[in-house]
mmCIF file of C-alpha atoms in Angstrom:
data_model
loop_
_atom_site.group_PDB
_atom_site.id
_atom_site.type_symbol
_atom_site.label_atom_id
_atom_site.label_comp_id
_atom_site.label_asym_id
_atom_site.label_seq_id
_atom_site.Cartn_x
_atom_site.Cartn_y
_atom_site.Cartn_z
ATOM 1 C CA MET A 1 15.165 -17.993 -29.207
ATOM 2 C CA PRO A 2 13.325 -15.843 -31.816
ATOM 3 C CA ALA A 3 15.445 -13.464 -33.897
ATOM 4 C CA ALA A 4 13.752 -10.440 -32.332
ATOM 5 C CA ASP A 5 14.693 -11.687 -28.872
ATOM 6 C CA LYS A 6 18.302 -12.215 -29.930
ATOM 7 C CA THR A 7 18.413 -8.688 -31.267
ATOM 8 C CA LEU A 8 17.025 -7.291 -28.020
ATOM 9 C CA GLN A 9 19.465 -9.323 -25.953
ATOM 10 C CA ALA A 10 22.359 -8.011 -28.053
ATOM 11 C CA ILE A 11 21.165 -4.429 -27.558
ATOM 12 C CA ARG A 12 20.856 -4.923 -23.795
ATOM 13 C CA LYS A 13 24.326 -6.435 -23.677
ATOM 14 C CA LYS A 14 25.697 -3.455 -25.606
ATOM 15 C CA LEU A 15 23.979 -1.003 -23.262
ATOM 16 C CA LYS A 16 24.976 -3.115 -20.223
ATOM 17 C CA HIS A 17 21.336 -3.607 -19.207
ATOM 18 C CA CYS A 18 20.955 -6.805 -17.213
ATOM 19 C CA SER A 19 17.345 -8.034 -17.407
ATOM 20 C CA LEU A 20 15.826 -10.326 -14.798
ATOM 21 C CA ALA A 21 12.490 -12.081 -15.280
ATOM 22 C CA TRP A 22 10.741 -11.526 -11.934
ATOM 23 C CA GLN A 23 8.686 -14.330 -10.481
ATOM 24 C CA PRO A 24 7.250 -14.500 -6.922
ATOM 25 C CA SER A 25 9.619 -16.515 -4.752
ATOM 26 C CA LEU A 26 8.213 -15.700 -1.294
ATOM 27 C CA TRP A 27 4.580 -16.138 -0.289
ATOM 28 C CA LEU A 28 2.478 -15.166 2.741
ATOM 29 C CA ASP A 29 0.224 -18.101 3.618
ATOM 30 C CA THR A 30 -2.923 -17.010 5.499
ATOM 31 C CA GLY A 31 -3.572 -20.562 6.658
ATOM 32 C CA ILE A 32 -7.085 -20.426 5.177
ATOM 33 C CA PRO A 33 -7.279 -21.979 1.684
ATOM 34 C CA GLU A 34 -10.482 -20.086 0.843
ATOM 35 C CA LEU A 35 -8.882 -16.745 1.757
ATOM 36 C CA ASN A 36 -5.722 -17.719 -0.114
ATOM 37 C CA CYS A 37 -7.867 -18.179 -3.231
ATOM 38 C CA VAL A 38 -9.225 -14.645 -2.846
ATOM 39 C CA VAL A 39 -5.880 -12.918 -2.314
ATOM 40 C CA GLY A 40 -3.569 -15.092 -4.387
ATOM 41 C CA HIS A 41 -2.729 -18.783 -4.646
ATOM 42 C CA ARG A 42 -4.826 -21.443 -2.872
ATOM 43 C CA ASP A 43 -1.834 -23.320 -1.497
ATOM 44 C CA LYS A 44 0.791 -20.558 -1.288
ATOM 45 C CA GLY A 45 -1.228 -17.467 -0.336
ATOM 46 C CA LEU A 46 -0.286 -13.880 -1.174
ATOM 47 C CA PRO A 47 3.020 -13.221 -2.982
ATOM 48 C CA TYR A 48 5.554 -10.778 -1.567
ATOM 49 C CA GLY A 49 6.394 -8.236 -4.235
ATOM 50 C CA SER A 50 2.785 -7.531 -5.166
ATOM 51 C CA VAL A 51 0.417 -4.598 -4.626
ATOM 52 C CA MET A 52 -2.950 -5.034 -2.896
ATOM 53 C CA GLU A 53 -5.851 -2.656 -2.277
ATOM 54 C CA ILE A 54 -8.388 -3.267 0.506
ATOM 55 C CA SER A 55 -11.456 -1.014 0.321
ATOM 56 C CA GLY A 56 -14.828 -0.758 2.047
ATOM 57 C CA TRP A 57 -17.106 1.441 4.132
ATOM 58 C CA GLN A 58 -16.181 2.640 7.609
ATOM 59 C CA SER A 59 -15.970 -0.087 10.269
ATOM 60 C CA ALA A 60 -16.115 -2.801 7.609
ATOM 61 C CA GLY A 61 -12.901 -4.409 8.860
ATOM 62 C CA LYS A 62 -10.313 -2.992 6.427
ATOM 63 C CA THR A 63 -7.690 -2.161 9.047
ATOM 64 C CA ALA A 64 -8.477 -5.332 11.015
ATOM 65 C CA ILE A 65 -7.778 -7.528 7.992
ATOM 66 C CA THR A 66 -4.623 -5.534 7.224
ATOM 67 C CA MET A 67 -3.363 -5.962 10.792
ATOM 68 C CA THR A 68 -4.050 -9.692 10.629
ATOM 69 C CA LEU A 69 -2.068 -10.003 7.398
ATOM 70 C CA CYS A 70 0.761 -7.995 8.979
ATOM 71 C CA ALA A 71 0.684 -10.239 12.057
ATOM 72 C CA LEU A 72 1.021 -13.306 9.831
ATOM 73 C CA ALA A 73 3.875 -11.590 7.998
ATOM 74 C CA GLN A 74 5.617 -10.880 11.324
ATOM 75 C CA GLN A 75 5.433 -14.586 12.125
ATOM 76 C CA ASP A 76 6.961 -15.102 8.678
ATOM 77 C CA LYS A 77 9.912 -12.884 9.783
ATOM 78 C CA ALA A 78 8.858 -9.937 7.625
ATOM 79 C CA HIS A 79 9.372 -6.325 8.660
ATOM 80 C CA ILE A 80 6.236 -4.155 8.809
ATOM 81 C CA ILE A 81 6.263 -0.496 7.706
ATOM 82 C CA TRP A 82 2.960 1.040 8.764
ATOM 83 C CA GLY A 83 1.952 4.379 7.272
ATOM 84 C CA GLY A 84 -0.877 5.364 9.614
ATOM 85 C CA PHE A 85 -2.218 8.462 7.889
ATOM 86 C CA GLU A 86 -5.657 8.323 9.555
ATOM 87 C CA ASP A 87 -4.536 8.189 13.179
ATOM 88 C CA ARG A 88 -1.641 9.728 15.071
ATOM 89 C CA ASN A 89 -0.632 6.325 16.447
ATOM 90 C CA VAL A 90 -1.542 2.692 15.929
ATOM 91 C CA ASP A 91 -3.868 1.416 18.660
ATOM 92 C CA GLU A 92 -1.584 -0.966 20.564
ATOM 93 C CA ARG A 93 -4.457 -2.839 22.234
ATOM 94 C CA TRP A 94 -6.324 -3.376 18.962
ATOM 95 C CA ALA A 95 -3.118 -4.409 17.206
ATOM 96 C CA SER A 96 -2.429 -6.932 19.964
ATOM 97 C CA ILE A 97 -5.899 -8.406 19.537
ATOM 98 C CA ARG A 98 -5.155 -8.881 15.842
ATOM 99 C CA GLY A 99 -1.836 -10.546 16.722
ATOM 100 C CA LEU A 100 0.394 -7.656 15.622
ATOM 101 C CA ASP A 101 3.400 -6.932 17.861
ATOM 102 C CA LEU A 102 4.372 -3.238 17.711
ATOM 103 C CA SER A 103 7.605 -3.824 19.651
ATOM 104 C CA LYS A 104 9.457 -5.863 17.030
ATOM 105 C CA ASN A 105 9.952 -5.710 13.259
ATOM 106 C CA PHE A 106 7.575 -2.745 13.120
ATOM 107 C CA THR A 107 8.210 0.816 11.895
ATOM 108 C CA PRO A 108 5.297 3.265 12.259
ATOM 109 C CA ILE A 109 5.179 6.427 10.165
ATOM 110 C CA VAL A 110 2.440 8.891 11.123
ATOM 111 C CA PRO A 111 1.764 12.555 10.290
ATOM 112 C CA TYR A 112 3.777 14.961 12.464
ATOM 113 C CA VAL A 113 4.530 18.670 12.789
ATOM 114 C CA GLY A 114 8.082 19.770 12.030
ATOM 115 C CA THR A 115 10.355 21.826 9.783
ATOM 116 C CA PHE A 116 11.441 20.567 6.368
ATOM 117 C CA GLY A 117 14.434 21.555 4.249
ATOM 118 C CA LYS A 118 15.244 25.250 4.623
ATOM 119 C CA GLU A 119 11.854 26.127 6.083
ATOM 120 C CA LYS A 120 11.892 27.759 9.501
ATOM 121 C CA GLN A 121 8.190 27.662 10.307
ATOM 122 C CA PRO A 122 6.832 24.311 11.526
ATOM 123 C CA ARG A 123 3.981 22.699 9.635
ATOM 124 C CA LEU A 124 2.278 19.352 9.122
ATOM 125 C CA ALA A 125 4.193 16.866 6.992
ATOM 126 C CA THR A 126 2.701 16.283 3.557
ATOM 127 C CA ALA A 127 1.934 12.909 2.010
ATOM 128 C CA GLN A 128 4.945 13.156 -0.307
ATOM 129 C CA GLU A 129 7.320 13.692 2.619
ATOM 130 C CA LEU A 130 5.889 10.815 4.654
ATOM 131 C CA LEU A 131 5.814 8.435 1.691
ATOM 132 C CA GLU A 132 9.436 9.374 0.945
ATOM 133 C CA GLU A 133 10.282 8.340 4.510
ATOM 134 C CA MET A 134 8.513 5.012 3.946
ATOM 135 C CA GLU A 135 10.527 4.465 0.768
ATOM 136 C CA GLU A 136 13.788 5.163 2.594
ATOM 137 C CA VAL A 137 12.835 2.675 5.325
ATOM 138 C CA MET A 138 12.190 0.058 2.624
ATOM 139 C CA ALA A 139 15.672 0.615 1.210
ATOM 140 C CA VAL A 140 17.323 0.294 4.639
ATOM 141 C CA LYS A 141 15.325 -2.766 5.741
ATOM 142 C CA HIS A 142 15.970 -4.493 2.421
ATOM 143 C CA GLY A 143 19.557 -4.957 3.537
ATOM 144 C CA GLN A 144 18.428 -6.487 6.843
ATOM 145 C CA CYS A 145 15.561 -8.811 5.879
ATOM 146 C CA ASP A 146 14.429 -10.650 2.760
ATOM 147 C CA ARG A 147 10.732 -9.700 2.967
ATOM 148 C CA MET A 148 8.575 -6.852 4.224
ATOM 149 C CA VAL A 149 5.080 -5.356 4.193
ATOM 150 C CA ALA A 150 4.350 -1.651 3.604
ATOM 151 C CA VAL A 151 0.889 -0.363 4.544
ATOM 152 C CA ILE A 152 -0.812 2.890 3.492
ATOM 153 C CA ASP A 153 -3.743 3.453 5.847
ATOM 154 C CA SER A 154 -5.447 5.067 4.141
ATOM 155 C CA VAL A 155 -5.230 6.500 0.603
ATOM 156 C CA ALA A 156 -8.162 8.826 1.307
ATOM 157 C CA ALA A 157 -6.336 10.336 4.308
ATOM 158 C CA LEU A 158 -3.216 11.353 2.355
ATOM 159 C CA LEU A 159 -2.598 15.118 2.273
ATOM 160 C CA PRO A 160 -0.759 16.019 -0.971
ATOM 161 C CA GLU A 161 1.509 19.046 -1.046
ATOM 162 C CA GLY A 162 -0.655 21.072 -3.456
ATOM 163 C CA GLU A 163 -3.769 20.523 -1.397
ATOM 164 C CA ALA A 164 -1.961 21.541 1.786
ATOM 165 C CA GLU A 165 -0.704 24.752 0.170
ATOM 166 C CA ALA A 166 -4.122 25.618 -1.309
ATOM 167 C CA GLY A 167 -5.791 25.564 2.109
ATOM 168 C CA LEU A 168 -9.535 25.495 2.632
ATOM 169 C CA THR A 169 -10.450 28.404 0.380
ATOM 170 C CA GLY A 170 -7.752 28.252 -2.297
ATOM 171 C CA GLY A 171 -8.616 24.844 -3.656
ATOM 172 C CA GLY A 172 -9.693 24.229 -7.234
ATOM 173 C CA PHE A 173 -9.543 21.626 -9.970
ATOM 174 C CA ARG A 174 -5.724 21.553 -9.826
ATOM 175 C CA SER A 175 -5.535 20.857 -6.103
ATOM 176 C CA SER A 176 -8.367 18.312 -6.302
ATOM 177 C CA MET A 177 -6.287 16.373 -8.834
ATOM 178 C CA ASP A 178 -3.185 16.333 -6.631
ATOM 179 C CA LEU A 179 -4.067 13.031 -4.928
ATOM 180 C CA PRO A 180 -4.706 11.045 -8.158
ATOM 181 C CA MET A 181 -1.564 12.515 -9.773
ATOM 182 C CA MET A 182 0.533 11.721 -6.695
ATOM 183 C CA MET A 183 -0.762 8.137 -6.525
ATOM 184 C CA GLY A 184 0.091 7.661 -10.193
ATOM 185 C CA ARG A 185 3.654 8.853 -9.644
ATOM 186 C CA LEU A 186 3.989 6.837 -6.419
ATOM 187 C CA LEU A 187 2.757 3.523 -7.783
ATOM 188 C CA ARG A 188 4.804 3.793 -10.961
ATOM 189 C CA ARG A 189 7.812 3.661 -8.630
ATOM 190 C CA TRP A 190 6.540 1.331 -5.941
ATOM 191 C CA VAL A 191 5.323 -1.444 -8.223
ATOM 192 C CA GLY A 192 8.984 -1.932 -9.208
ATOM 193 C CA LEU A 193 10.343 -1.420 -5.692
ATOM 194 C CA ALA A 194 7.894 -4.029 -4.406
ATOM 195 C CA GLN A 195 9.495 -6.637 -6.637
ATOM 196 C CA CYS A 196 13.071 -5.506 -5.916
ATOM 197 C CA TYR A 197 12.538 -5.560 -2.146
ATOM 198 C CA ASN A 198 10.098 -8.522 -1.912
ATOM 199 C CA CYS A 199 7.715 -6.042 -0.320
ATOM 200 C CA LEU A 200 3.984 -6.641 -0.126
ATOM 201 C CA ILE A 201 2.303 -3.246 -0.460
ATOM 202 C CA ILE A 202 -1.184 -2.956 1.043
ATOM 203 C CA MET A 203 -3.249 0.152 0.349
ATOM 204 C CA VAL A 204 -6.278 0.618 2.601
ATOM 205 C CA ASN A 205 -8.891 2.734 0.862
ATOM 206 C CA GLN A 206 -12.311 4.108 1.684
ATOM 207 C CA LEU A 207 -15.446 4.210 -0.416
ATOM 208 C CA ARG A 208 -17.137 7.368 -1.644
ATOM 209 C CA THR A 209 -20.489 7.868 -3.387
ATOM 210 C CA ASN A 210 -20.783 9.855 -6.599
ATOM 211 C CA PRO A 211 -24.105 11.772 -6.363
ATOM 212 C CA MET A 212 -24.047 12.394 -10.134
ATOM 213 C CA ALA A 213 -23.959 8.707 -11.052
ATOM 214 C CA ARG A 214 -27.240 7.606 -12.625
ATOM 215 C CA PHE A 215 -26.251 4.158 -13.853
ATOM 216 C CA GLY A 216 -24.115 1.373 -12.463
ATOM 217 C CA ASP A 217 -22.285 1.356 -9.145
ATOM 218 C CA PRO A 218 -22.184 4.913 -7.717
ATOM 219 C CA THR A 219 -19.338 4.084 -5.319
ATOM 220 C CA TYR A 220 -15.688 4.798 -6.038
ATOM 221 C CA THR A 221 -12.356 4.837 -4.217
ATOM 222 C CA PRO A 222 -10.243 8.024 -3.818
ATOM 223 C CA GLY A 223 -6.852 8.233 -5.480
ATOM 224 C CA GLY A 224 -7.869 8.047 -9.130
ATOM 225 C CA ASN A 225 -7.284 5.081 -11.402
ATOM 226 C CA ALA A 226 -3.682 4.338 -10.374
ATOM 227 C CA PRO A 227 -4.576 2.078 -7.392
ATOM 228 C CA LEU A 228 -7.014 0.217 -9.639
ATOM 229 C CA PHE A 229 -4.481 -0.187 -12.445
ATOM 230 C CA TYR A 230 -1.396 -1.139 -10.413
ATOM 231 C CA SER A 231 -3.029 -3.404 -7.807
ATOM 232 C CA HIS A 232 -2.498 -7.103 -8.397
ATOM 233 C CA VAL A 233 -5.361 -7.829 -5.998
ATOM 234 C CA ARG A 234 -8.309 -5.568 -5.126
ATOM 235 C CA LEU A 235 -10.274 -6.724 -2.107
ATOM 236 C CA ARG A 236 -13.540 -5.102 -1.040
ATOM 237 C CA VAL A 237 -14.782 -5.951 2.448
ATOM 238 C CA ARG A 238 -18.224 -5.411 3.953
ATOM 239 C CA ARG A 239 -20.194 -6.454 6.965
ATOM 240 C CA VAL A 240 -22.957 -8.996 6.383
ATOM 241 C CA LYS A 241 -26.071 -8.395 8.466
ATOM 242 C CA GLY A 242 -26.645 -11.378 10.680
ATOM 243 C CA GLY A 243 -23.503 -13.063 9.418
ATOM 244 C CA LYS A 244 -21.291 -15.039 11.782
ATOM 245 C CA ILE A 245 -17.940 -16.716 11.274
ATOM 246 C CA MET A 246 -18.296 -20.243 12.589
ATOM 247 C CA ASP A 247 -14.815 -21.572 11.862
#
C-alpha cells in the first residue's frame, strides 16, 4: 500500500470513518444482450445502485421502456417506487400490458392536495415534499428487500417550491433556476443513497428546443446539468419511421 494510502487509512481510523469500496453486486438482466450493452453490461445488464436518465420526445416510448424495466425488476423481487409527477395515477391497463403489477411490490407517489407542517390552508404538494416521501420509502423498504427501483416520471413535470410560490406572474430568473438547483441538491444525495440501498434510479425526462441555438443540437433536457453529470447511463429514445421490431 502506498504511503499516502497508509496515512489516509490512519486518519480514517482515528476519526472512526469506515470506508467501503462500492462495487455493483446486483444486476437487472433485460434478457436482450443488445439492450444490455446499451444500458450496462452485455451479460449482466443494468446494475442496481446506479442512476439512469431516459429522455425523448412525447410518445417516443420513455414511460413504456421504464415500465418494462420495472416489470423485469419486479420479477427480480425488487420493490418499485414510482413517482408519477405527470399523471395523477399510473394507468393500470397500460402497466399491465408492459408486465408491471401495481398490486405487489409497488409504491406510487403522485401529486396531491393537502396541508403540510403548520399550514392550515390546503395546497398542491411541491416536488421537494414528494421527493422527500420517496426518500423515506427507500429507507423503509431497504430494511425489507435487498434491491429496489425508484422512478421520477418526469423531471420536467416537477414543481419546485420556489416556482409554486412565485405563481404565474411572479416568476423570474430565480424561480426559473429552482428546478436545476433542486435537481443538483437531490442527485448529490441520491447518487449515494442509490449505492447504499441497491436502488436503481430512473429519471424520465422530456426534450425541449432552444430557439436561440444557432449551432449544434438545439435540443436539451430540463433540470440543468445535474441529471447529465450524475447519470451513469443516459438513454435517448425515438420512434423510427417505418421501423418494426421483428424479434
